[in-house]
Every structure is written in C-alpha cells, then in structure tokens.
C-alpha cells in the first residue's frame, strides 16, 4: 500500500514537472516569436530629420512590391521627361541625356543615335527651339513588367509651336538602387510606337 502511494506521488510529480516544462517551452517560444515581430517592426521604422524644424519624423520602410506601381510610373515619367525635355543648349542636352541613360538600356542609346543622325538635336540648337513632354497616362502591367507611355510632345520654334503624339512601350527590369537610379528599375526594349504631329499654332508678335 505504501509502495503504491509512493508510485502515485511519483507519477503526479512527474506529470506536474512535464506540464511545467511544456508550459515554459510554450512561453519561451511565444516570447521569441513576439520579440522577432517587434524587432522586424522596429527595423522598418526610420526616423528622419525635418529639413526646416530639424524634428525627428517617424517613417515606415516598405517593400518594393508594395510600391512597385508608383515607383514604376515615376521611373517611366522621369525618363521621358529627361529624354524629351530639351533646350537649345548642347551642354544641357548632354547632361540630361547622361541622366536618362542611367534609366534605360542600350535601346535608349540606339534611339538617341538615330535622332542624332537625323539632325534632331543640332536642329534644336540651330533654330533655338524648345522641346517639352507632357504625360497623359502610363499603363503598367505588374505581371510581366511591361508598360505603355501616352503623352504629348510640344516643340516650340521661333514662329510656330508644334504638338505631337508620343506613345512608347518597353519592359522594366529590377536592378540595385543607386544615386543615379533611385527606383532600382531599368527600361529595356524601349521603342516609340507613335510620334505623329497633332496640330500646330503660329506664334503672334514675332519680330
């Protein structure tokens, strides 16, 4: 009888110990999981200084997939603004083209060379003309990273202003971010689909 009671007490103590160890294990695992979540959340929070008041402002880091649509459209519009917004100044053209080439592959250089052979840039400088581009819309497909850019080109000459359609297409490729390519995207297979004249307007009071 005494032995049986002793065995029952040993079993009870064993069960209590096992339950205690199991509880400790569950609590430890829960703490580790919670701590991992806190550290992950903390690593995504960044404080930046406000430029005017120098007060730390909390910002949250996001994955590129969450902002891909916005970054893609911004990258595409930035490239087209650089490539098609030109002044009658050779150094200005060289600087903007240098910036644009960081955002596009060799197809951008190929189109630049074609325009240069056609005398497009020298004609701008020689006739003191300005070229601007206005984005109407950008259709971006996230699945295959392809896009179509719809815009209008405005070319201002001494006596007349021309308006042209501008429709281009290409595919975006992800690359490491850099100072010259802040979005970490590269335009590939870029080509112009439409660049036809829409209308023109004669300038008044031209002397």
CSV table of N, CA and C in Angstrom, one decimal, residues 29-195:
chain,number,residue,atom,x,y,z
A,29,UNK,N,8.8,30.0,-26.5
A,29,UNK,CA,8.5,30.1,-28.0
A,29,UNK,C,7.7,31.4,-28.3
A,30,UNK,N,6.7,31.6,-27.4
A,30,UNK,CA,5.8,32.8,-27.6
A,30,UNK,C,6.6,34.1,-27.5
A,31,UNK,N,7.5,34.1,-26.5
A,31,UNK,CA,8.4,35.3,-26.3
A,31,UNK,C,9.3,35.5,-27.5
A,32,UNK,N,9.9,34.4,-28.0
A,32,UNK,CA,10.8,34.5,-29.2
A,32,UNK,C,10.0,35.1,-30.4
A,33,UNK,N,8.8,34.5,-30.6
A,33,UNK,CA,8.0,34.9,-31.8
A,33,UNK,C,7.6,36.4,-31.7
A,34,UNK,N,7.2,36.8,-30.4
A,34,UNK,CA,6.8,38.2,-30.2
A,34,UNK,C,8.0,39.1,-30.4
A,35,UNK,N,9.2,38.7,-29.9
A,35,UNK,CA,10.4,39.5,-30.0
A,35,UNK,C,10.8,39.7,-31.4
A,36,UNK,N,10.7,38.6,-32.2
A,36,UNK,CA,11.0,38.7,-33.6
A,36,UNK,C,10.1,39.7,-34.3
A,37,UNK,N,8.8,39.6,-34.0
A,37,UNK,CA,7.9,40.6,-34.6
A,37,UNK,C,8.2,42.0,-34.3
A,38,UNK,N,8.6,42.2,-33.0
A,38,UNK,CA,8.9,43.6,-32.5
A,38,UNK,C,10.2,44.1,-33.2
A,39,UNK,N,11.2,43.2,-33.3
A,39,UNK,CA,12.4,43.6,-34.0
A,39,UNK,C,12.2,43.9,-35.5
A,40,UNK,N,11.4,43.1,-36.1
A,40,UNK,CA,11.1,43.3,-37.5
A,40,UNK,C,10.4,44.6,-37.7
A,41,UNK,N,9.4,44.9,-36.9
A,41,UNK,CA,8.7,46.1,-37.0
A,41,UNK,C,9.6,47.3,-36.7
A,42,UNK,N,10.4,47.2,-35.7
A,42,UNK,CA,11.3,48.3,-35.4
A,42,UNK,C,12.3,48.6,-36.5
A,43,UNK,N,12.8,47.5,-37.2
A,43,UNK,CA,13.7,47.7,-38.3
A,43,UNK,C,13.1,48.4,-39.5
A,44,UNK,N,11.8,48.4,-39.6
A,44,UNK,CA,11.1,49.0,-40.7
A,44,UNK,C,10.7,50.5,-40.3
A,45,UNK,N,11.0,50.9,-39.1
A,45,UNK,CA,10.7,52.3,-38.7
A,45,UNK,C,12.0,53.1,-38.7
A,46,UNK,N,11.9,54.2,-39.4
A,46,UNK,CA,13.1,55.0,-39.6
A,46,UNK,C,12.8,56.4,-39.2
A,47,UNK,N,13.7,57.1,-38.5
A,47,UNK,CA,13.5,58.5,-38.1
A,47,UNK,C,14.3,59.4,-39.0
A,48,UNK,N,13.7,60.4,-39.6
A,48,UNK,CA,14.4,61.3,-40.5
A,48,UNK,C,14.2,62.7,-39.9
A,49,UNK,N,15.1,63.6,-40.2
A,49,UNK,CA,15.1,64.9,-39.7
A,49,UNK,C,14.3,65.8,-40.6
A,50,UNK,N,13.3,66.5,-40.1
A,50,UNK,CA,12.6,67.5,-40.9
A,50,UNK,C,13.6,68.6,-41.4
A,51,UNK,N,13.5,69.0,-42.6
A,51,UNK,CA,14.5,69.9,-43.2
A,51,UNK,C,14.4,71.3,-42.6
A,52,UNK,N,13.2,71.7,-42.1
A,52,UNK,CA,13.1,73.1,-41.6
A,52,UNK,C,13.2,73.1,-40.1
A,53,UNK,N,12.5,72.2,-39.4
A,53,UNK,CA,12.5,72.3,-37.9
A,53,UNK,C,13.5,71.4,-37.2
A,54,UNK,N,14.1,70.5,-38.0
A,54,UNK,CA,15.1,69.5,-37.5
A,54,UNK,C,14.5,68.6,-36.4
A,55,UNK,N,13.2,68.3,-36.6
A,55,UNK,CA,12.5,67.5,-35.6
A,55,UNK,C,12.4,66.1,-36.2
A,56,UNK,N,12.8,65.0,-35.4
A,56,UNK,CA,12.7,63.7,-36.0
A,56,UNK,C,11.3,63.3,-36.4
A,57,UNK,N,11.1,62.8,-37.6
A,57,UNK,CA,9.8,62.3,-38.1
A,57,UNK,C,9.9,60.9,-38.3
A,58,UNK,N,8.9,60.1,-37.8
A,58,UNK,CA,8.9,58.7,-38.0
A,58,UNK,C,8.3,58.3,-39.3
A,59,UNK,N,9.1,57.5,-40.1
A,59,UNK,CA,8.6,57.0,-41.4
A,59,UNK,C,8.7,55.5,-41.3
A,60,UNK,N,8.0,54.8,-42.1
A,60,UNK,CA,7.9,53.3,-42.2
A,60,UNK,C,8.5,52.8,-43.5
A,61,UNK,N,9.4,51.9,-43.4
A,61,UNK,CA,10.0,51.3,-44.6
A,61,UNK,C,9.0,50.3,-45.2
A,62,UNK,N,8.9,50.3,-46.5
A,62,UNK,CA,8.0,49.3,-47.1
A,62,UNK,C,8.8,48.5,-48.2
A,63,UNK,N,8.2,47.3,-48.5
A,63,UNK,CA,8.9,46.5,-49.5
A,63,UNK,C,8.6,47.1,-50.9
A,64,UNK,N,9.5,46.8,-51.8
A,64,UNK,CA,9.3,47.4,-53.2
A,64,UNK,C,8.1,46.9,-53.8
A,65,UNK,N,7.6,45.6,-53.5
A,65,UNK,CA,6.4,45.1,-54.1
A,65,UNK,C,5.2,45.9,-53.8
A,66,UNK,N,5.2,46.5,-52.6
A,66,UNK,CA,4.1,47.3,-52.1
A,66,UNK,C,4.0,48.6,-52.9
A,67,UNK,N,5.1,49.1,-53.3
A,67,UNK,CA,5.1,50.4,-54.0
A,67,UNK,C,5.5,50.3,-55.5
A,68,UNK,N,5.5,49.1,-56.0
A,68,UNK,CA,6.1,48.9,-57.4
A,68,UNK,C,5.3,49.8,-58.4
A,69,UNK,N,4.0,49.8,-58.3
A,69,UNK,CA,3.2,50.5,-59.3
A,69,UNK,C,3.6,52.0,-59.3
A,70,UNK,N,3.7,52.6,-58.1
A,70,UNK,CA,4.0,54.0,-58.0
A,70,UNK,C,5.5,54.3,-58.5
A,71,UNK,N,6.4,53.4,-58.1
A,71,UNK,CA,7.8,53.6,-58.4
A,71,UNK,C,8.0,53.4,-59.9
A,72,UNK,N,7.3,52.4,-60.5
A,72,UNK,CA,7.4,52.2,-61.9
A,72,UNK,C,6.9,53.4,-62.8
A,73,UNK,N,5.8,53.9,-62.4
A,73,UNK,CA,5.3,55.1,-63.1
A,73,UNK,C,6.2,56.3,-63.0
A,74,UNK,N,6.7,56.5,-61.8
A,74,UNK,CA,7.6,57.6,-61.5
A,74,UNK,C,8.9,57.4,-62.4
A,75,UNK,N,9.4,56.2,-62.4
A,75,UNK,CA,10.6,56.0,-63.2
A,75,UNK,C,10.4,56.2,-64.7
A,76,UNK,N,9.3,55.7,-65.2
A,76,UNK,CA,9.0,55.9,-66.6
A,76,UNK,C,8.8,57.4,-67.0
A,77,UNK,N,8.0,58.1,-66.1
A,77,UNK,CA,7.8,59.5,-66.4
A,77,UNK,C,9.1,60.3,-66.3
A,78,UNK,N,10.0,60.0,-65.3
A,78,UNK,CA,11.2,60.6,-65.1
A,78,UNK,C,12.1,60.5,-66.4
A,79,UNK,N,12.2,59.3,-66.9
A,79,UNK,CA,13.0,59.0,-68.1
A,79,UNK,C,12.5,59.8,-69.3
A,80,UNK,N,11.2,59.8,-69.5
A,80,UNK,CA,10.6,60.5,-70.7
A,80,UNK,C,10.8,62.0,-70.5
A,81,UNK,N,10.7,62.5,-69.3
A,81,UNK,CA,11.0,64.0,-69.1
A,81,UNK,C,12.4,64.3,-69.5
A,82,UNK,N,13.3,63.5,-69.0
A,82,UNK,CA,14.7,63.7,-69.3
A,82,UNK,C,15.0,63.6,-70.8
A,83,UNK,N,14.5,62.6,-71.4
A,83,UNK,CA,14.8,62.3,-72.8
A,83,UNK,C,14.2,63.3,-73.8
A,84,UNK,N,13.0,63.8,-73.5
A,84,UNK,CA,12.3,64.7,-74.4
A,84,UNK,C,12.2,66.1,-74.0
A,85,UNK,N,12.6,66.5,-72.8
A,85,UNK,CA,12.6,67.9,-72.5
A,85,UNK,C,14.0,68.5,-72.7
A,86,UNK,N,14.1,69.3,-73.8
A,86,UNK,CA,15.4,69.7,-74.3
A,86,UNK,C,15.3,71.2,-74.6
A,87,UNK,N,16.5,71.8,-74.3
A,87,UNK,CA,16.7,73.3,-74.6
A,87,UNK,C,17.7,73.4,-75.7
A,88,UNK,N,17.8,74.6,-76.4
A,88,UNK,CA,18.8,74.8,-77.4
A,88,UNK,C,20.2,75.0,-76.9
A,89,UNK,N,20.7,74.0,-76.1
A,89,UNK,CA,22.0,74.2,-75.5
A,89,UNK,C,22.6,72.8,-75.5
A,90,UNK,N,23.7,72.7,-76.2
A,90,UNK,CA,24.4,71.4,-76.3
A,90,UNK,C,24.8,70.8,-75.0
A,91,UNK,N,25.3,71.6,-74.1
A,91,UNK,CA,25.7,71.1,-72.8
A,91,UNK,C,24.5,70.6,-72.0
A,92,UNK,N,23.4,71.3,-72.1
A,92,UNK,CA,22.1,70.9,-71.4
A,92,UNK,C,21.7,69.6,-71.9
A,93,UNK,N,21.7,69.4,-73.2
A,93,UNK,CA,21.3,68.2,-73.8
A,93,UNK,C,22.1,67.0,-73.4
A,94,UNK,N,23.4,67.3,-73.4
A,94,UNK,CA,24.4,66.2,-72.9
A,94,UNK,C,24.1,65.8,-71.5
A,95,UNK,N,23.9,66.8,-70.6
A,95,UNK,CA,23.7,66.5,-69.2
A,95,UNK,C,22.4,65.7,-69.0
A,96,UNK,N,21.3,66.1,-69.6
A,96,UNK,CA,20.0,65.4,-69.4
A,96,UNK,C,20.1,64.0,-70.1
A,97,UNK,N,20.7,63.9,-71.2
A,97,UNK,CA,20.8,62.6,-71.8
A,97,UNK,C,21.7,61.6,-70.9
A,98,UNK,N,22.7,62.2,-70.3
A,98,UNK,CA,23.5,61.3,-69.5
A,98,UNK,C,22.7,60.8,-68.3
A,99,UNK,N,21.9,61.6,-67.7
A,99,UNK,CA,21.0,61.2,-66.6
A,99,UNK,C,20.0,60.2,-67.1
A,100,UNK,N,19.5,60.4,-68.3
A,100,UNK,CA,18.4,59.5,-68.9
A,100,UNK,C,19.0,58.1,-69.2
A,101,UNK,N,20.3,58.0,-69.6
A,101,UNK,CA,20.9,56.8,-69.9
A,101,UNK,C,21.1,55.8,-68.7
A,102,UNK,N,21.1,56.4,-67.5
A,102,UNK,CA,21.1,55.5,-66.3
A,102,UNK,C,19.8,54.8,-66.1
A,103,UNK,N,18.7,55.2,-66.8
A,103,UNK,CA,17.4,54.7,-66.5
A,103,UNK,C,16.9,53.7,-67.6
A,104,UNK,N,17.7,53.6,-68.7
A,104,UNK,CA,17.3,52.8,-69.8
A,104,UNK,C,18.5,51.9,-70.3
A,105,UNK,N,18.2,50.8,-71.0
A,105,UNK,CA,19.3,50.0,-71.5
A,105,UNK,C,19.8,50.6,-72.9
A,106,UNK,N,20.4,49.7,-73.7
A,106,UNK,CA,21.0,50.2,-74.9
A,106,UNK,C,20.0,50.7,-76.0
A,107,UNK,N,18.8,50.3,-75.8
A,107,UNK,CA,17.7,50.7,-76.7
A,107,UNK,C,17.5,52.3,-76.6
A,108,UNK,N,17.8,52.8,-75.5
A,108,UNK,CA,17.7,54.3,-75.4
A,108,UNK,C,18.8,55.0,-76.1
A,109,UNK,N,20.0,54.4,-76.0
A,109,UNK,CA,21.2,55.0,-76.8
A,109,UNK,C,20.9,54.8,-78.3
A,110,UNK,N,20.3,53.7,-78.7
A,110,UNK,CA,20.1,53.5,-80.1
A,110,UNK,C,19.1,54.5,-80.6
A,111,UNK,N,18.1,54.8,-79.9
A,111,UNK,CA,17.1,55.9,-80.3
A,111,UNK,C,17.8,57.2,-80.3
A,112,UNK,N,18.6,57.5,-79.3
A,112,UNK,CA,19.4,58.8,-79.3
A,112,UNK,C,20.3,58.9,-80.5
A,113,UNK,N,21.0,57.8,-80.9
A,113,UNK,CA,21.8,57.9,-82.1
A,113,UNK,C,21.1,58.1,-83.4
A,114,UNK,N,19.9,57.5,-83.4
A,114,UNK,CA,19.0,57.7,-84.6
A,114,UNK,C,18.6,59.1,-84.8
A,115,UNK,N,18.1,59.7,-83.7
A,115,UNK,CA,17.7,61.1,-83.7
A,115,UNK,C,18.9,62.0,-84.0
A,116,UNK,N,20.1,61.7,-83.5
A,116,UNK,CA,21.3,62.5,-83.7
A,116,UNK,C,21.6,62.4,-85.2
A,117,UNK,N,21.6,61.3,-85.8
A,117,UNK,CA,21.9,61.1,-87.2
A,117,UNK,C,20.9,61.9,-88.1
A,118,UNK,N,19.7,62.0,-87.6
A,118,UNK,CA,18.6,62.7,-88.4
A,118,UNK,C,18.8,64.2,-88.2
A,119,UNK,N,19.7,64.7,-87.3
A,119,UNK,CA,19.9,66.1,-87.1
A,119,UNK,C,18.9,66.7,-86.1
A,120,UNK,N,18.2,65.9,-85.3
A,120,UNK,CA,17.2,66.4,-84.4
A,120,UNK,C,17.8,67.4,-83.4
A,121,UNK,N,18.9,67.0,-82.7
A,121,UNK,CA,19.5,67.8,-81.7
A,121,UNK,C,20.2,69.0,-82.2
A,122,UNK,N,20.9,68.9,-83.3
A,122,UNK,CA,21.6,70.1,-83.9
A,122,UNK,C,20.5,71.1,-84.4
A,123,UNK,N,19.4,70.5,-84.9
A,123,UNK,CA,18.3,71.4,-85.4
A,123,UNK,C,17.7,72.2,-84.3
A,124,UNK,N,17.6,71.6,-83.1
A,124,UNK,CA,17.1,72.3,-81.9
A,124,UNK,C,18.0,73.5,-81.5
A,125,UNK,N,19.3,73.2,-81.5
A,125,UNK,CA,20.2,74.2,-81.1
A,125,UNK,C,20.3,75.3,-82.2
A,126,UNK,N,20.4,74.9,-83.5
A,126,UNK,CA,20.5,75.9,-84.5
A,126,UNK,C,19.3,76.8,-84.7
A,127,UNK,N,18.1,76.2,-84.4
A,127,UNK,CA,16.9,77.0,-84.6
A,127,UNK,C,16.4,77.6,-83.3
A,128,UNK,N,17.1,77.4,-82.2
A,128,UNK,CA,16.7,77.9,-80.8
A,128,UNK,C,15.3,77.4,-80.4
A,129,UNK,N,15.1,76.1,-80.6
A,129,UNK,CA,13.8,75.5,-80.3
A,129,UNK,C,13.8,74.8,-78.9
A,130,UNK,N,12.7,74.7,-78.4
A,130,UNK,CA,12.5,74.0,-77.1
A,130,UNK,C,11.6,72.8,-77.3
A,131,UNK,N,11.9,71.7,-76.6
A,131,UNK,CA,11.0,70.5,-76.6
A,131,UNK,C,10.6,70.2,-75.2
A,132,UNK,N,9.3,70.0,-75.0
A,132,UNK,CA,8.8,69.6,-73.7
A,132,UNK,C,7.8,68.4,-73.9
A,133,UNK,N,7.7,67.6,-72.9
A,133,UNK,CA,6.8,66.4,-73.0
A,133,UNK,C,5.8,66.5,-71.8
A,134,UNK,N,4.6,66.1,-72.0
A,134,UNK,CA,3.5,66.0,-71.0
A,134,UNK,C,2.9,64.6,-71.0
A,135,UNK,N,2.9,64.0,-69.8
A,135,UNK,CA,2.4,62.7,-69.7
A,135,UNK,C,0.9,62.7,-69.5
A,136,UNK,N,0.2,62.0,-70.3
A,136,UNK,CA,-1.2,61.8,-70.2
A,136,UNK,C,-1.6,60.6,-69.3
A,137,UNK,N,-0.9,59.5,-69.6
A,137,UNK,CA,-1.2,58.3,-68.7
A,137,UNK,C,-0.1,57.3,-69.0
A,138,UNK,N,0.1,56.3,-68.0
A,138,UNK,CA,1.0,55.2,-68.2
A,138,UNK,C,0.3,54.0,-67.8
A,139,UNK,N,0.3,53.0,-68.7
A,139,UNK,CA,-0.3,51.7,-68.5
A,139,UNK,C,0.8,50.7,-68.1
A,140,UNK,N,0.8,50.3,-66.9
A,140,UNK,CA,1.8,49.4,-66.4
A,140,UNK,C,1.2,48.1,-66.0
A,141,UNK,N,1.8,47.0,-66.5
A,141,UNK,CA,1.3,45.6,-66.2
A,141,UNK,C,2.4,45.0,-65.2
A,142,UNK,N,2.0,44.7,-64.0
A,142,UNK,CA,2.9,44.2,-63.0
A,142,UNK,C,3.4,42.8,-63.2
A,143,UNK,N,2.5,42.0,-63.9
A,143,UNK,CA,2.8,40.6,-64.1
A,143,UNK,C,4.1,40.4,-65.0
A,144,UNK,N,4.1,41.1,-66.1
A,144,UNK,CA,5.3,41.0,-67.0
A,144,UNK,C,6.2,42.2,-67.0
A,145,UNK,N,5.8,43.2,-66.2
A,145,UNK,CA,6.6,44.4,-66.0
A,145,UNK,C,6.7,45.3,-67.3
A,146,UNK,N,5.7,45.1,-68.2
A,146,UNK,CA,5.6,45.9,-69.4
A,146,UNK,C,4.9,47.2,-69.2
A,147,UNK,N,5.1,48.2,-70.0
A,147,UNK,CA,4.4,49.4,-69.9
A,147,UNK,C,4.2,50.1,-71.3
A,148,UNK,N,3.2,51.0,-71.3
A,148,UNK,CA,3.0,51.8,-72.5
A,148,UNK,C,2.8,53.2,-72.0
A,149,UNK,N,3.6,54.1,-72.5
A,149,UNK,CA,3.5,55.5,-72.1
A,149,UNK,C,2.7,56.3,-73.1
A,150,UNK,N,1.8,57.2,-72.6
A,150,UNK,CA,1.0,58.0,-73.5
A,150,UNK,C,1.2,59.5,-73.1
A,151,UNK,N,1.7,60.3,-74.1
A,151,UNK,CA,2.0,61.6,-73.8
A,151,UNK,C,1.9,62.5,-75.0
A,152,UNK,N,2.2,63.8,-74.8
A,152,UNK,CA,2.2,64.8,-75.9
A,152,UNK,C,3.5,65.5,-75.9
A,153,UNK,N,4.1,65.8,-77.0
A,153,UNK,CA,5.3,66.5,-77.2
A,153,UNK,C,5.0,67.9,-77.7
A,154,UNK,N,5.6,68.9,-77.1
A,154,UNK,CA,5.4,70.3,-77.5
A,154,UNK,C,6.8,70.8,-78.0
A,155,UNK,N,6.8,71.2,-79.2
A,155,UNK,CA,8.1,71.7,-79.8
A,155,UNK,C,7.8,73.2,-80.2
A,156,UNK,N,8.5,74.1,-79.5
A,156,UNK,CA,8.4,75.5,-79.7
A,156,UNK,C,9.5,76.0,-80.6
A,157,UNK,N,9.2,76.5,-81.8
A,157,UNK,CA,10.2,77.2,-82.6
A,157,UNK,C,10.0,78.7,-82.6
A,158,UNK,N,10.7,79.4,-83.4
A,158,UNK,CA,10.6,80.8,-83.3
A,158,UNK,C,9.3,81.4,-83.8
A,159,UNK,N,8.7,80.8,-84.8
A,159,UNK,CA,7.4,81.3,-85.3
A,159,UNK,C,6.2,80.4,-85.1
A,160,UNK,N,6.4,79.2,-84.7
A,160,UNK,CA,5.3,78.2,-84.6
A,160,UNK,C,5.6,77.2,-83.5
A,161,UNK,N,4.5,76.7,-82.9
A,161,UNK,CA,4.5,75.7,-81.9
A,161,UNK,C,3.9,74.4,-82.4
A,162,UNK,N,4.6,73.3,-82.4
A,162,UNK,CA,4.1,72.0,-82.9
A,162,UNK,C,3.7,71.1,-81.7
A,163,UNK,N,2.6,70.4,-81.9
A,163,UNK,CA,2.2,69.4,-80.9
A,163,UNK,C,2.2,68.0,-81.6
A,164,UNK,N,2.7,67.0,-80.9
A,164,UNK,CA,2.8,65.7,-81.4
A,164,UNK,C,2.3,64.7,-80.4
A,165,UNK,N,1.8,63.6,-80.9
A,165,UNK,CA,1.5,62.4,-80.0
A,165,UNK,C,2.9,61.8,-79.6
A,166,UNK,N,2.9,61.2,-78.5
A,166,UNK,CA,4.1,60.4,-78.1
A,166,UNK,C,3.6,59.2,-77.3
A,167,UNK,N,3.8,58.0,-78.0
A,167,UNK,CA,3.4,56.7,-77.4
A,167,UNK,C,4.6,55.8,-77.5
A,168,UNK,N,5.1,55.4,-76.4
A,168,UNK,CA,6.3,54.5,-76.3
A,168,UNK,C,5.9,53.2,-75.5
A,169,UNK,N,6.7,52.2,-75.7
A,169,UNK,CA,6.5,51.0,-74.9
A,169,UNK,C,7.8,50.4,-74.5
A,170,UNK,N,7.8,49.5,-73.5
A,170,UNK,CA,9.0,48.9,-73.0
A,170,UNK,C,8.7,47.9,-71.9
A,171,UNK,N,9.8,47.4,-71.3
A,171,UNK,CA,9.7,46.4,-70.2
A,171,UNK,C,10.7,46.9,-69.1
A,172,UNK,N,10.2,46.9,-67.9
A,172,UNK,CA,11.0,47.2,-66.7
A,172,UNK,C,11.8,46.0,-66.2
A,173,UNK,N,13.0,46.3,-65.8
A,173,UNK,CA,13.8,45.2,-65.1
A,173,UNK,C,14.3,45.8,-63.8
A,174,UNK,N,14.3,44.9,-62.8
A,174,UNK,CA,14.8,45.4,-61.5
A,174,UNK,C,16.3,45.3,-61.4
A,175,UNK,N,16.9,46.3,-60.9
A,175,UNK,CA,18.3,46.4,-60.7
A,175,UNK,C,18.6,47.0,-59.3
A,176,UNK,N,19.8,46.9,-58.8
A,176,UNK,CA,20.1,47.6,-57.5
A,176,UNK,C,19.9,49.1,-57.6
A,177,UNK,N,19.4,49.7,-56.5
A,177,UNK,CA,19.2,51.1,-56.4
A,177,UNK,C,20.6,51.8,-56.4
A,178,UNK,N,20.6,53.0,-56.9
A,178,UNK,CA,21.8,53.8,-56.8
A,178,UNK,C,21.4,55.3,-56.9
A,179,UNK,N,22.4,56.1,-56.7
A,179,UNK,CA,22.2,57.6,-56.7
A,179,UNK,C,21.6,58.0,-58.1
A,180,UNK,N,22.1,57.4,-59.1
A,180,UNK,CA,21.7,57.7,-60.5
A,180,UNK,C,20.4,57.0,-60.9
A,181,UNK,N,20.1,56.0,-60.2
A,181,UNK,CA,18.8,55.2,-60.5
A,181,UNK,C,18.1,54.9,-59.1
A,182,UNK,N,17.4,55.9,-58.6
A,182,UNK,CA,16.9,55.7,-57.2
A,182,UNK,C,15.7,54.7,-57.1
A,183,UNK,N,15.1,54.4,-58.2
A,183,UNK,CA,14.0,53.5,-58.2
A,183,UNK,C,14.4,52.0,-58.3
A,184,UNK,N,15.6,51.8,-58.7
A,184,UNK,CA,16.1,50.4,-58.9
A,184,UNK,C,15.4,49.7,-60.0
A,185,UNK,N,15.1,50.5,-61.1
A,185,UNK,CA,14.4,49.9,-62.3
A,185,UNK,C,15.2,50.3,-63.6
A,186,UNK,N,15.1,49.5,-64.6
A,186,UNK,CA,15.8,49.8,-65.8
A,186,UNK,C,14.8,49.5,-67.0
A,187,UNK,N,14.6,50.5,-67.8
A,187,UNK,CA,13.8,50.3,-69.0
A,187,UNK,C,14.5,49.5,-70.1
A,188,UNK,N,13.9,48.5,-70.6
A,188,UNK,CA,14.5,47.6,-71.6
A,188,UNK,C,13.5,47.5,-72.8
A,189,UNK,N,14.1,47.2,-73.9
A,189,UNK,CA,13.3,47.0,-75.2
A,189,UNK,C,12.4,48.2,-75.4
A,190,UNK,N,13.0,49.4,-75.2
A,190,UNK,CA,12.2,50.6,-75.4
A,190,UNK,C,12.1,51.0,-76.8
A,191,UNK,N,10.9,51.4,-77.3
A,191,UNK,CA,10.7,51.8,-78.6
A,191,UNK,C,9.5,52.8,-78.7
A,192,UNK,N,9.6,53.7,-79.7
A,192,UNK,CA,8.5,54.6,-79.9
A,192,UNK,C,7.5,54.1,-80.9
A,193,UNK,N,6.2,54.0,-80.5
A,193,UNK,CA,5.2,53.5,-81.4
A,193,UNK,C,4.5,54.6,-82.2
A,194,UNK,N,4.4,55.8,-81.6
A,194,UNK,CA,3.7,56.9,-82.4
A,194,UNK,C,4.3,58.2,-81.9
A,195,UNK,N,4.7,59.0,-82.9
A,195,UNK,CA,5.2,60.3,-82.7
A,195,UNK,C,4.8,61.3,-83.8
